Amino acid sequence: MNKSKLSFFETVLAFFDEASKYTEYPVGLLDQIKYCNSVYKMSFPVKHRDGQYEILQAYRVEHSHHKLPVKGGIRYSEMVNEDEVKALAALMTYKCAVVDLPFGGAKGGVRIEPRKYTAEQLERITRRYTAELVKKNFIGPGVDVPAPDYGTGAREMAWMVDTYSALNPGQIDALGCVTGKPVQQGGIRGRSEATGRGVFYGLRHGLSYADDMKKLGLTTGIEGKTVVIQGLGNVGFYAAQSFHNAGAKVIAIAEYDGAIYSAKGLDPDKVQAHRRETGSILDFPGSHSLDRSSDALECECDILIPAALEHQITAENAPRIEARIVGEAANGPTTAEGEAILKKKGVLVVPDMYLNAGGVTVSYFEWLKNLSHVRFGRMSKRFEEASNLALVNTVERLTGQILSPEEKKLVVHGADEIDLVNSGLEDTMINSYDEIRNIYKTTDGVDSLRVAAFILAINRIGVSYMQLGIFP
Ligand code: NAD
């Protein structure tokens, strides 16, 4: 397979083809899985306050309808193009399959640089984009459920759900038309943190295998590990915060306007506060700036976490990467050529389609909450606490051992929404890692976690098509 000069979507197809050799599905079924089911390319005008019109290019791609609804984020970036949206939609299909969620994959994007627009302009753009999706039935709780991605967040999702609800009055499940909403507007606690936290849970679990770590020349566990993060946005910030809180040292952080380094470690909360105050991570007290933002990728570290955009580790810079583990928090940060070089250097690449699945996992919980119209834990928390208290009181009476008020509080605590979300997220990341690792370890010829993850995904999607009776 010639892996050079492939576009992002072609790269995804190439990985798919490599993995499909290890499955037993007929070519027709494999083709049905790999190509995009629907591609909606639109141009629409947005009228700004000064009376000027601007014509914008936007997309929504539904990659696979083997399960409905389809699911995937909305990206606002100047680099949005059809190939990128198709690649990201395909990755969503495989990602949902890898973590066993009942969704097909999709992705959307508007070709704008969000930093150049005011909040009011972004609201107009988001509402108009949503209206275009409604017109063609490309959004809805049972059809296609967008979420935040690069350049969008809870605010954009709130505008989307409001526009969708206004155009579909009385639809009882309307809140489930997007996920990643603010908690006050049908969102779920823990969604903003979910992708970054999932990155942490996934890597922490990978780091718990002594034999795998020995091969990399690393010890097990997070404590003391050095970490470099590219992109201190939604995903990168919460990943950095989780590693820092668990005792790792975040030695470098890169942003679009530069990178900072400190051998002693950077506190992501403080870096974020500094950025809010000054508009940049640069000149953070106690750090020094690197010459170029991309230099951070080449710092010697145990774990490198690209959490910005695709195509960051390429044939050009991969020879200079000095990390032992690359944890792909962003989608498509490593090109096929880049990965081949990392593989030769013995670097473990934990692939995007697994590692950043925490966001869509918690989006699934949010969607379930919206459809059930009840907050998780609402009906059980008090009951659990009363039962736990009765049990503790009985044990205390029978043993004469009395717990301190703090111990009692901990034992009695009934699970509320955030506890259940984090527990479901952690469980998903651990189980899926083990499934991928098992394929990697037991399938002759499979030499990367990425190919193993693709095999897991293809097998699951293939079974769905068989069950649909399309391919007997
Ligand atoms: P975001 O917009 O919140 O953050 C991205 C950050 O990267 C920004 O702070 C931006 O300034 C920075 N950045 C841009 N170019 C950079 C460069 N060249 N070098 C260093 N930093 C740069 O986006 P996000 O939601 O955190 O998404 C980041 C990546 O994670 C994307 O690839 C996205 O597809 C993927 N992802 C996001 C989610 C989610 O839940 N948000 C889920 C899965 C995957």
Short mmCIF file of C-alpha atoms and ligand atoms in Angstrom, two decimals:
data_model
loop_
_atom_site.label_atom_id
_atom_site.label_comp_id
_atom_site.label_asym_id
_atom_site.label_seq_id
_atom_site.Cartn_x
_atom_site.Cartn_y
_atom_site.Cartn_z
CA MET A 1 0.00 0.00 0.00
CA ASN A 2 1.43 3.38 -0.98
CA LYS A 3 0.72 5.55 2.03
CA SER A 4 2.34 8.76 0.77
CA LYS A 5 0.42 11.91 -0.13
CA LEU A 6 -2.90 10.51 0.97
CA SER A 7 -5.65 12.92 1.91
CA PHE A 8 -7.17 12.61 5.40
CA PHE A 9 -10.11 10.53 4.12
CA GLU A 10 -7.81 8.39 1.96
CA THR A 11 -5.66 7.77 5.05
CA VAL A 12 -8.73 6.53 6.94
CA LEU A 13 -9.62 4.30 3.95
CA ALA A 14 -6.06 2.95 3.86
CA PHE A 15 -6.17 2.00 7.55
CA PHE A 16 -9.59 0.44 6.95
CA ASP A 17 -8.24 -1.66 4.07
CA GLU A 18 -5.28 -2.79 6.15
CA ALA A 19 -7.58 -3.88 9.01
CA SER A 20 -10.21 -5.47 6.78
CA LYS A 21 -7.64 -8.10 5.71
CA TYR A 22 -8.07 -9.54 9.19
CA THR A 23 -11.87 -9.83 8.91
CA GLU A 24 -13.96 -12.30 6.96
CA TYR A 25 -16.62 -10.07 5.44
CA PRO A 26 -17.27 -10.01 1.68
CA VAL A 27 -15.88 -7.06 -0.31
CA GLY A 28 -19.37 -5.65 -0.94
CA LEU A 29 -20.09 -5.40 2.76
CA LEU A 30 -16.70 -3.84 3.47
CA ASP A 31 -17.36 -1.23 0.75
CA GLN A 32 -20.78 -0.55 2.23
CA ILE A 33 -19.10 0.16 5.57
CA LYS A 34 -16.24 2.32 4.33
CA TYR A 35 -17.86 4.87 2.00
CA CYS A 36 -20.05 7.77 3.17
CA ASN A 37 -23.81 7.20 3.01
CA SER A 38 -24.81 10.88 2.63
CA VAL A 39 -22.80 14.01 1.93
CA TYR A 40 -24.63 17.33 2.26
CA LYS A 41 -22.65 20.31 1.03
CA MET A 42 -24.34 23.67 1.41
CA SER A 43 -23.73 27.38 0.88
CA PHE A 44 -25.86 29.87 2.71
CA PRO A 45 -25.90 33.60 3.22
CA VAL A 46 -25.53 35.24 6.60
CA LYS A 47 -26.56 38.85 6.99
CA HIS A 48 -24.48 40.80 9.44
CA ARG A 49 -25.54 43.82 11.46
CA ASP A 50 -23.87 46.24 9.03
CA GLY A 51 -26.21 44.95 6.31
CA GLN A 52 -23.47 42.99 4.51
CA TYR A 53 -24.10 39.43 3.36
CA GLU A 54 -21.50 36.71 3.57
CA ILE A 55 -21.82 33.39 1.76
CA LEU A 56 -20.51 30.49 3.82
CA GLN A 57 -19.55 26.93 2.86
CA ALA A 58 -20.73 24.21 5.22
CA TYR A 59 -21.08 20.43 5.34
CA ARG A 60 -22.78 17.58 7.11
CA VAL A 61 -21.65 14.08 6.27
CA GLU A 62 -23.47 10.98 7.52
CA HIS A 63 -20.95 8.21 7.10
CA SER A 64 -22.87 5.12 8.16
CA HIS A 65 -26.56 4.47 8.68
CA HIS A 66 -26.07 0.96 10.09
CA LYS A 67 -27.37 2.38 13.36
CA LEU A 68 -29.52 5.46 13.84
CA PRO A 69 -29.22 8.19 14.85
CA VAL A 70 -25.82 9.06 13.44
CA LYS A 71 -23.62 11.15 15.70
CA GLY A 72 -20.67 13.49 15.37
CA GLY A 73 -19.40 16.97 16.13
CA ILE A 74 -19.64 20.30 14.35
CA ARG A 75 -16.35 21.97 13.55
CA TYR A 76 -15.77 25.68 12.93
CA SER A 77 -12.45 26.17 11.19
CA GLU A 78 -11.01 27.82 8.11
CA MET A 79 -9.61 24.45 7.12
CA VAL A 80 -12.99 22.66 6.92
CA ASN A 81 -13.38 20.92 3.54
CA GLU A 82 -15.29 17.94 2.17
CA ASP A 83 -12.42 15.48 2.49
CA GLU A 84 -11.82 16.41 6.13
CA VAL A 85 -15.50 16.16 7.09
CA LYS A 86 -15.78 12.76 5.36
CA ALA A 87 -12.70 11.49 7.20
CA LEU A 88 -13.98 12.74 10.54
CA ALA A 89 -17.44 11.26 9.89
CA ALA A 90 -15.88 7.88 9.09
CA LEU A 91 -13.76 8.03 12.24
CA MET A 92 -16.98 8.68 14.21
CA THR A 93 -18.52 5.47 12.86
CA TYR A 94 -15.49 3.45 13.93
CA LYS A 95 -15.20 5.30 17.23
CA CYS A 96 -18.83 4.58 18.19
CA ALA A 97 -18.34 0.93 17.26
CA VAL A 98 -15.08 0.64 19.23
CA VAL A 99 -16.72 1.89 22.44
CA ASP A 100 -19.94 0.01 21.65
CA LEU A 101 -22.39 2.91 21.27
CA PRO A 102 -25.60 2.48 19.25
CA PHE A 103 -24.81 5.21 16.70
CA GLY A 104 -23.60 5.53 13.13
CA GLY A 105 -20.97 8.19 12.49
CA ALA A 106 -21.36 11.74 11.15
CA LYS A 107 -19.54 15.05 11.17
CA GLY A 108 -20.29 18.63 10.23
CA GLY A 109 -18.35 21.77 9.65
CA VAL A 110 -18.61 25.41 8.72
CA ARG A 111 -15.65 26.95 6.93
CA ILE A 112 -14.97 29.98 9.14
CA GLU A 113 -12.28 31.17 11.49
CA PRO A 114 -14.43 31.64 14.62
CA ARG A 115 -11.96 34.05 16.24
CA LYS A 116 -12.75 36.60 13.50
CA TYR A 117 -16.47 36.75 14.38
CA THR A 118 -18.37 38.34 17.25
CA ALA A 119 -20.63 36.19 19.43
CA GLU A 120 -23.64 37.73 17.72
CA GLN A 121 -22.32 36.80 14.26
CA LEU A 122 -21.52 33.27 15.41
CA GLU A 123 -25.06 32.94 16.73
CA ARG A 124 -26.51 33.95 13.34
CA ILE A 125 -24.23 31.50 11.55
CA THR A 126 -25.06 28.65 13.93
CA ARG A 127 -28.80 29.23 13.71
CA ARG A 128 -28.72 29.44 9.93
CA TYR A 129 -26.60 26.28 9.66
CA THR A 130 -29.08 24.46 11.93
CA ALA A 131 -32.02 25.63 9.81
CA GLU A 132 -30.26 24.24 6.72
CA LEU A 133 -29.84 20.88 8.48
CA VAL A 134 -33.52 20.86 9.50
CA LYS A 135 -34.62 21.54 5.90
CA LYS A 136 -32.91 18.36 4.68
CA ASN A 137 -33.66 16.20 7.75
CA PHE A 138 -29.97 16.13 8.71
CA ILE A 139 -30.68 16.79 12.39
CA GLY A 140 -33.06 15.25 14.92
CA PRO A 141 -32.98 13.02 18.01
CA GLY A 142 -33.66 9.88 15.96
CA VAL A 143 -31.84 10.93 12.79
CA ASP A 144 -28.60 12.81 13.31
CA VAL A 145 -27.34 14.27 16.60
CA PRO A 146 -24.45 16.79 16.40
CA ALA A 147 -22.12 17.70 19.27
CA PRO A 148 -19.27 20.17 19.86
CA ASP A 149 -15.93 19.80 18.11
CA TYR A 150 -12.99 22.07 17.30
CA GLY A 151 -14.16 25.70 17.44
CA THR A 152 -17.60 24.98 18.94
CA GLY A 153 -18.85 24.31 22.46
CA ALA A 154 -21.88 24.30 24.75
CA ARG A 155 -22.89 27.79 23.60
CA GLU A 156 -23.24 26.72 19.95
CA MET A 157 -25.15 23.59 21.01
CA ALA A 158 -27.60 25.79 22.99
CA TRP A 159 -28.24 27.88 19.83
CA MET A 160 -28.72 24.71 17.81
CA VAL A 161 -31.24 23.12 20.17
CA ASP A 162 -33.15 26.37 20.43
CA THR A 163 -33.35 26.71 16.63
CA TYR A 164 -34.32 23.06 16.17
CA SER A 165 -37.05 23.31 18.86
CA ALA A 166 -38.45 26.50 17.32
CA LEU A 167 -38.73 24.77 13.92
CA ASN A 168 -40.22 21.59 15.45
CA PRO A 169 -42.76 22.87 17.99
CA GLY A 170 -44.11 20.32 20.44
CA GLN A 171 -41.57 17.61 19.61
CA ILE A 172 -41.22 15.95 22.98
CA ASP A 173 -37.67 14.65 22.44
CA ALA A 174 -36.35 17.82 20.80
CA LEU A 175 -33.65 18.28 23.48
CA GLY A 176 -32.00 15.12 22.17
CA CYS A 177 -31.25 16.75 18.79
CA VAL A 178 -27.74 17.76 19.92
CA THR A 179 -25.45 16.86 22.83
CA GLY A 180 -22.85 18.88 24.66
CA LYS A 181 -25.52 21.42 25.70
CA PRO A 182 -25.22 23.55 28.83
CA VAL A 183 -26.55 21.63 31.85
CA GLN A 184 -29.37 24.18 32.28
CA GLN A 185 -30.55 23.44 28.74
CA GLY A 186 -30.70 19.66 28.87
CA GLY A 187 -26.98 18.95 29.03
CA ILE A 188 -25.34 16.49 31.38
CA ARG A 189 -22.79 17.08 34.11
CA GLY A 190 -19.31 16.00 33.05
CA ARG A 191 -19.78 16.37 29.27
CA SER A 192 -17.37 19.29 28.87
CA GLU A 193 -14.67 17.38 30.72
CA ALA A 194 -15.50 14.00 29.14
CA THR A 195 -13.12 13.82 26.17
CA GLY A 196 -10.08 15.02 28.12
CA ARG A 197 -10.95 12.82 31.09
CA GLY A 198 -11.47 9.85 28.76
CA VAL A 199 -7.98 10.46 27.32
CA PHE A 200 -6.65 10.26 30.87
CA TYR A 201 -8.60 7.11 31.81
CA GLY A 202 -7.50 5.39 28.59
CA LEU A 203 -3.81 6.21 28.96
CA ARG A 204 -3.82 5.48 32.68
CA HIS A 205 -5.18 2.03 31.92
CA GLY A 206 -2.59 1.47 29.17
CA LEU A 207 0.11 2.50 31.62
CA SER A 208 -1.05 -0.16 34.08
CA TYR A 209 0.26 -3.07 31.93
CA ALA A 210 3.75 -3.84 33.24
CA ASP A 211 4.84 -5.91 30.20
CA ASP A 212 3.76 -3.20 27.71
CA MET A 213 5.50 -0.48 29.73
CA LYS A 214 8.67 -2.55 30.08
CA LYS A 215 8.93 -2.69 26.28
CA LEU A 216 8.73 1.11 26.18
CA GLY A 217 11.30 1.48 28.95
CA LEU A 218 8.67 2.94 31.28
CA THR A 219 7.40 2.03 34.72
CA THR A 220 3.68 1.55 35.32
CA GLY A 221 1.47 4.33 36.72
CA ILE A 222 0.96 8.03 36.15
CA GLU A 223 2.92 9.45 39.09
CA GLY A 224 6.00 11.38 37.88
CA LYS A 225 5.42 10.77 34.16
CA THR A 226 6.28 13.72 31.92
CA VAL A 227 3.51 14.92 29.61
CA VAL A 228 3.39 17.37 26.68
CA ILE A 229 0.07 18.75 25.48
CA GLN A 230 -0.59 20.40 22.11
CA GLY A 231 -3.76 22.53 22.19
CA LEU A 232 -5.14 23.82 25.49
CA GLY A 233 -8.74 23.81 24.30
CA ASN A 234 -11.61 21.73 25.60
CA VAL A 235 -9.92 18.35 25.19
CA GLY A 236 -6.34 19.38 25.90
CA PHE A 237 -7.17 21.36 29.03
CA TYR A 238 -9.12 18.61 30.80
CA ALA A 239 -6.58 15.98 29.77
CA ALA A 240 -3.76 18.18 31.13
CA GLN A 241 -5.69 18.87 34.34
CA SER A 242 -6.38 15.14 34.92
CA PHE A 243 -2.72 14.20 34.42
CA HIS A 244 -1.54 17.03 36.67
CA ASN A 245 -4.02 16.10 39.43
CA ALA A 246 -2.89 12.47 39.25
CA GLY A 247 0.76 13.41 39.87
CA ALA A 248 2.14 13.60 36.32
CA LYS A 249 4.32 16.56 35.27
CA VAL A 250 2.92 18.58 32.35
CA ILE A 251 6.25 19.95 31.14
CA ALA A 252 5.13 21.70 27.93
CA ILE A 253 1.94 23.14 26.50
CA ALA A 254 1.61 24.34 22.90
CA GLU A 255 -0.99 26.72 21.54
CA TYR A 256 -1.46 28.22 18.07
CA ASP A 257 0.54 31.32 19.06
CA GLY A 258 3.46 29.59 20.80
CA ALA A 259 4.51 27.05 23.41
CA ILE A 260 5.69 27.15 27.03
CA TYR A 261 8.01 24.79 28.89
CA SER A 262 8.90 24.10 32.50
CA ALA A 263 10.91 21.05 33.63
CA LYS A 264 9.25 21.41 37.05
CA GLY A 265 5.79 21.04 35.53
CA LEU A 266 2.98 23.47 34.66
CA ASP A 267 -0.32 23.70 36.53
CA PRO A 268 -2.96 23.69 33.75
CA ASP A 269 -5.52 25.58 35.87
CA LYS A 270 -3.02 28.36 36.49
CA VAL A 271 -1.95 28.42 32.82
CA GLN A 272 -5.61 28.70 31.81
CA ALA A 273 -6.20 31.53 34.31
CA HIS A 274 -3.13 33.33 32.91
CA ARG A 275 -4.47 32.86 29.39
CA ARG A 276 -7.87 34.29 30.37
CA GLU A 277 -6.15 37.30 31.88
CA THR A 278 -3.58 38.02 29.15
CA GLY A 279 -5.08 36.38 26.05
CA SER A 280 -2.18 33.93 25.66
CA ILE A 281 -0.41 31.08 27.45
CA LEU A 282 2.92 32.78 26.67
CA ASP A 283 4.88 34.48 29.46
CA PHE A 284 3.33 32.21 32.07
CA PRO A 285 5.35 32.84 35.26
CA GLY A 286 8.01 30.16 35.85
CA SER A 287 7.97 28.94 32.25
CA HIS A 288 10.05 29.75 29.21
CA SER A 289 8.77 30.03 25.66
CA LEU A 290 9.88 27.64 22.93
CA ASP A 291 10.95 29.11 19.60
CA ARG A 292 8.07 27.63 17.64
CA SER A 293 4.77 26.18 18.85
CA SER A 294 5.55 22.91 17.06
CA ASP A 295 8.82 22.53 19.03
CA ALA A 296 6.73 21.26 21.96
CA LEU A 297 5.96 18.10 19.98
CA GLU A 298 9.67 17.32 19.91
CA CYS A 299 10.35 17.72 23.64
CA GLU A 300 11.66 14.64 25.39
CA CYS A 301 8.75 13.25 27.43
CA ASP A 302 6.98 10.03 28.37
CA ILE A 303 3.58 10.94 26.90
CA LEU A 304 2.84 13.31 24.03
CA ILE A 305 -0.81 14.33 23.68
CA PRO A 306 -1.70 16.14 20.44
CA ALA A 307 -5.09 17.71 21.24
CA ALA A 308 -5.46 20.36 18.52
CA LEU A 309 -5.88 19.33 14.89
CA GLU A 310 -5.05 16.64 12.35
CA HIS A 311 -1.72 16.09 10.56
CA GLN A 312 0.56 17.33 13.34
CA ILE A 313 2.94 14.35 13.44
CA THR A 314 4.16 13.73 9.91
CA ALA A 315 7.07 12.14 8.03
CA GLU A 316 8.84 15.48 8.49
CA ASN A 317 8.84 15.73 12.30
CA ALA A 318 8.22 12.10 13.39
CA PRO A 319 11.98 11.29 13.35
CA ARG A 320 12.46 14.00 15.99
CA ILE A 321 9.60 12.92 18.30
CA GLU A 322 11.09 11.81 21.61
CA ALA A 323 7.97 10.63 23.42
CA ARG A 324 7.48 6.96 24.34
CA ILE A 325 3.69 7.12 24.04
CA VAL A 326 1.62 9.27 21.68
CA GLY A 327 -1.95 9.60 22.97
CA GLU A 328 -4.08 10.88 20.11
CA ALA A 329 -6.59 13.19 21.79
CA ALA A 330 -7.24 15.08 18.54
CA ASN A 331 -8.70 13.38 15.48
CA GLY A 332 -6.10 12.32 12.91
CA PRO A 333 -3.05 14.03 14.46
CA THR A 334 -0.65 11.43 13.03
CA THR A 335 -0.32 10.81 9.31
CA ALA A 336 0.20 7.27 8.03
CA GLU A 337 3.81 8.12 7.16
CA GLY A 338 4.34 9.68 10.59
CA GLU A 339 2.95 6.60 12.31
CA ALA A 340 5.20 4.25 10.31
CA ILE A 341 8.24 6.17 11.58
CA LEU A 342 6.97 6.20 15.18
CA LYS A 343 6.38 2.45 14.95
CA LYS A 344 9.99 1.87 13.86
CA LYS A 345 11.15 3.95 16.81
CA GLY A 346 9.11 1.73 19.15
CA VAL A 347 6.67 4.48 20.15
CA LEU A 348 3.24 3.27 21.30
CA VAL A 349 0.48 5.17 19.49
CA VAL A 350 -2.90 5.05 21.26
CA PRO A 351 -5.30 5.86 18.41
CA ASP A 352 -7.80 8.71 18.22
CA MET A 353 -10.79 6.54 17.38
CA TYR A 354 -10.46 4.95 20.80
CA LEU A 355 -8.70 7.54 22.93
CA ASN A 356 -10.95 10.54 22.32
CA ALA A 357 -14.19 8.53 22.46
CA GLY A 358 -14.97 9.84 25.96
CA GLY A 359 -16.86 12.80 24.48
CA VAL A 360 -19.24 10.72 22.41
CA THR A 361 -19.62 8.24 25.28
CA VAL A 362 -20.90 10.94 27.62
CA SER A 363 -22.90 12.42 24.72
CA TYR A 364 -24.63 9.03 24.60
CA PHE A 365 -25.47 9.39 28.31
CA GLU A 366 -26.80 12.92 27.63
CA TRP A 367 -28.95 11.67 24.75
CA LEU A 368 -30.36 8.89 26.98
CA LYS A 369 -31.10 11.50 29.66
CA ASN A 370 -32.92 13.66 27.11
CA LEU A 371 -35.01 10.76 25.83
CA SER A 372 -35.87 9.55 29.32
CA HIS A 373 -36.59 13.08 30.56
CA VAL A 374 -35.03 12.39 33.95
CA ARG A 375 -31.66 13.17 35.51
CA PHE A 376 -29.53 10.11 36.32
CA GLY A 377 -29.62 9.40 40.05
CA ARG A 378 -32.73 11.50 40.66
CA MET A 379 -34.87 8.54 41.71
CA SER A 380 -32.20 6.42 43.40
CA LYS A 381 -29.77 8.73 45.25
CA ARG A 382 -31.76 9.22 48.47
CA PHE A 383 -32.88 5.60 48.53
CA GLU A 384 -29.27 4.41 48.20
CA GLU A 385 -28.15 6.78 50.95
CA ALA A 386 -30.88 5.61 53.32
CA SER A 387 -30.02 1.93 52.65
CA ASN A 388 -26.28 2.57 53.07
CA LEU A 389 -26.88 4.46 56.32
CA ALA A 390 -29.04 1.66 57.71
CA LEU A 391 -26.29 -0.84 56.84
CA VAL A 392 -23.53 1.28 58.42
CA ASN A 393 -25.62 1.83 61.57
CA THR A 394 -26.23 -1.92 61.87
CA VAL A 395 -22.51 -2.74 61.43
CA GLU A 396 -21.58 -0.07 64.00
CA ARG A 397 -24.12 -1.46 66.48
CA LEU A 398 -22.99 -5.06 65.99
CA THR A 399 -19.22 -4.38 66.03
CA GLY A 400 -19.04 -1.41 68.37
CA GLN A 401 -16.72 0.25 65.78
CA ILE A 402 -17.82 3.81 65.04
CA LEU A 403 -16.88 5.53 61.76
CA SER A 404 -15.75 9.17 61.76
CA PRO A 405 -18.28 11.62 60.23
CA GLU A 406 -16.05 11.90 57.11
CA GLU A 407 -15.81 8.12 56.71
CA LYS A 408 -19.56 7.78 57.20
CA LYS A 409 -20.25 10.46 54.58
CA LEU A 410 -18.06 8.63 52.07
CA VAL A 411 -19.62 5.22 52.65
CA VAL A 412 -23.21 6.46 52.73
CA HIS A 413 -22.97 8.71 49.62
CA GLY A 414 -25.55 7.81 46.97
CA ALA A 415 -24.54 8.20 43.32
CA ASP A 416 -25.67 11.37 41.60
CA GLU A 417 -25.40 12.32 37.93
CA ILE A 418 -21.71 13.23 37.85
CA ASP A 419 -20.72 10.05 39.75
CA LEU A 420 -22.62 7.86 37.30
CA VAL A 421 -21.29 9.71 34.24
CA ASN A 422 -17.67 9.40 35.38
CA SER A 423 -18.12 5.78 36.35
CA GLY A 424 -19.70 4.92 32.97
CA LEU A 425 -16.94 6.81 31.16
CA GLU A 426 -14.14 5.11 33.09
CA ASP A 427 -15.69 1.68 32.58
CA THR A 428 -16.06 2.29 28.83
CA MET A 429 -12.46 3.46 28.38
CA ILE A 430 -11.06 0.50 30.36
CA ASN A 431 -13.17 -2.19 28.64
CA SER A 432 -12.50 -0.87 25.15
CA TYR A 433 -8.75 -0.61 25.75
CA ASP A 434 -8.71 -4.25 26.80
CA GLU A 435 -10.70 -5.33 23.74
CA ILE A 436 -8.34 -3.48 21.38
CA ARG A 437 -5.24 -4.70 23.21
CA ASN A 438 -6.50 -8.26 23.09
CA ILE A 439 -6.83 -8.12 19.28
CA TYR A 440 -3.40 -6.46 19.04
CA LYS A 441 -1.78 -9.17 21.16
CA THR A 442 -3.53 -12.19 19.68
CA THR A 443 -3.82 -11.46 15.92
CA ASP A 444 -0.77 -12.44 13.90
CA GLY A 445 0.46 -9.58 11.73
CA VAL A 446 -1.38 -6.79 13.60
CA ASP A 447 1.32 -4.37 14.65
CA SER A 448 -0.57 -1.36 15.99
CA LEU A 449 -3.40 -0.53 18.35
CA ARG A 450 -4.93 1.48 15.48
CA VAL A 451 -5.30 -1.50 13.17
CA ALA A 452 -6.60 -3.53 16.13
CA ALA A 453 -9.20 -0.83 16.85
CA PHE A 454 -10.28 -0.83 13.20
CA ILE A 455 -10.68 -4.63 13.28
CA LEU A 456 -12.88 -4.36 16.39
CA ALA A 457 -14.97 -1.64 14.71
CA ILE A 458 -15.35 -3.45 11.38
CA ASN A 459 -16.41 -6.65 13.11
CA ARG A 460 -19.07 -4.85 15.14
CA ILE A 461 -20.44 -2.87 12.17
CA GLY A 462 -20.38 -5.98 9.97
CA VAL A 463 -22.51 -7.84 12.50
CA SER A 464 -25.04 -4.96 12.45
CA TYR A 465 -25.35 -5.18 8.66
CA MET A 466 -25.78 -8.95 8.90
CA GLN A 467 -28.53 -8.43 11.48
CA LEU A 468 -30.24 -5.92 9.18
CA GLY A 469 -30.42 -8.76 6.66
CA ILE A 470 -28.80 -6.67 3.90
CA PHE A 471 -25.84 -9.05 3.63
CA PRO A 472 -26.98 -12.58 4.47
P1 NAD B 1 -11.02 23.50 20.90
O1 NAD B 1 -11.36 24.44 19.84
O2 NAD B 1 -11.71 23.60 22.22
O3 NAD B 1 -9.44 23.52 21.23
C1 NAD B 1 -8.42 23.40 20.28
C2 NAD B 1 -7.22 24.19 20.81
O4 NAD B 1 -6.10 23.96 19.95
C3 NAD B 1 -7.48 25.68 20.83
O5 NAD B 1 -7.12 26.20 22.09
C4 NAD B 1 -6.60 26.21 19.70
O6 NAD B 1 -6.16 27.53 19.92
C5 NAD B 1 -5.46 25.21 19.74
N1 NAD B 1 -4.68 25.15 18.50
C6 NAD B 1 -5.08 25.38 17.22
N2 NAD B 1 -4.07 25.20 16.35
C7 NAD B 1 -3.00 24.85 17.09
C8 NAD B 1 -1.65 24.55 16.79
N3 NAD B 1 -1.21 24.55 15.53
N4 NAD B 1 -0.81 24.25 17.81
C9 NAD B 1 -1.24 24.23 19.09
N5 NAD B 1 -2.52 24.51 19.43
C10 NAD B 1 -3.38 24.82 18.46
O7 NAD B 1 -11.22 22.05 20.25
P2 NAD B 1 -11.44 20.68 21.00
O8 NAD B 1 -12.90 20.44 21.12
O9 NAD B 1 -10.57 20.62 22.21
O10 NAD B 1 -10.91 19.66 19.88
C11 NAD B 1 -9.53 19.39 19.71
C12 NAD B 1 -9.38 18.10 18.93
O11 NAD B 1 -10.04 17.05 19.64
C13 NAD B 1 -9.98 18.11 17.53
O12 NAD B 1 -9.21 17.28 16.69
C14 NAD B 1 -11.35 17.46 17.74
O13 NAD B 1 -11.84 16.86 16.56
C15 NAD B 1 -10.99 16.43 18.78
N6 NAD B 1 -12.12 15.96 19.57
C16 NAD B 1 -12.88 16.80 20.31
C17 NAD B 1 -13.93 16.31 21.07
C18 NAD B 1 -14.76 17.17 21.98
O14 NAD B 1 -15.54 16.63 22.77
N7 NAD B 1 -14.60 18.47 21.96
C19 NAD B 1 -14.22 14.93 21.05
C20 NAD B 1 -13.42 14.08 20.28
C21 NAD B 1 -12.38 14.61 19.54
#
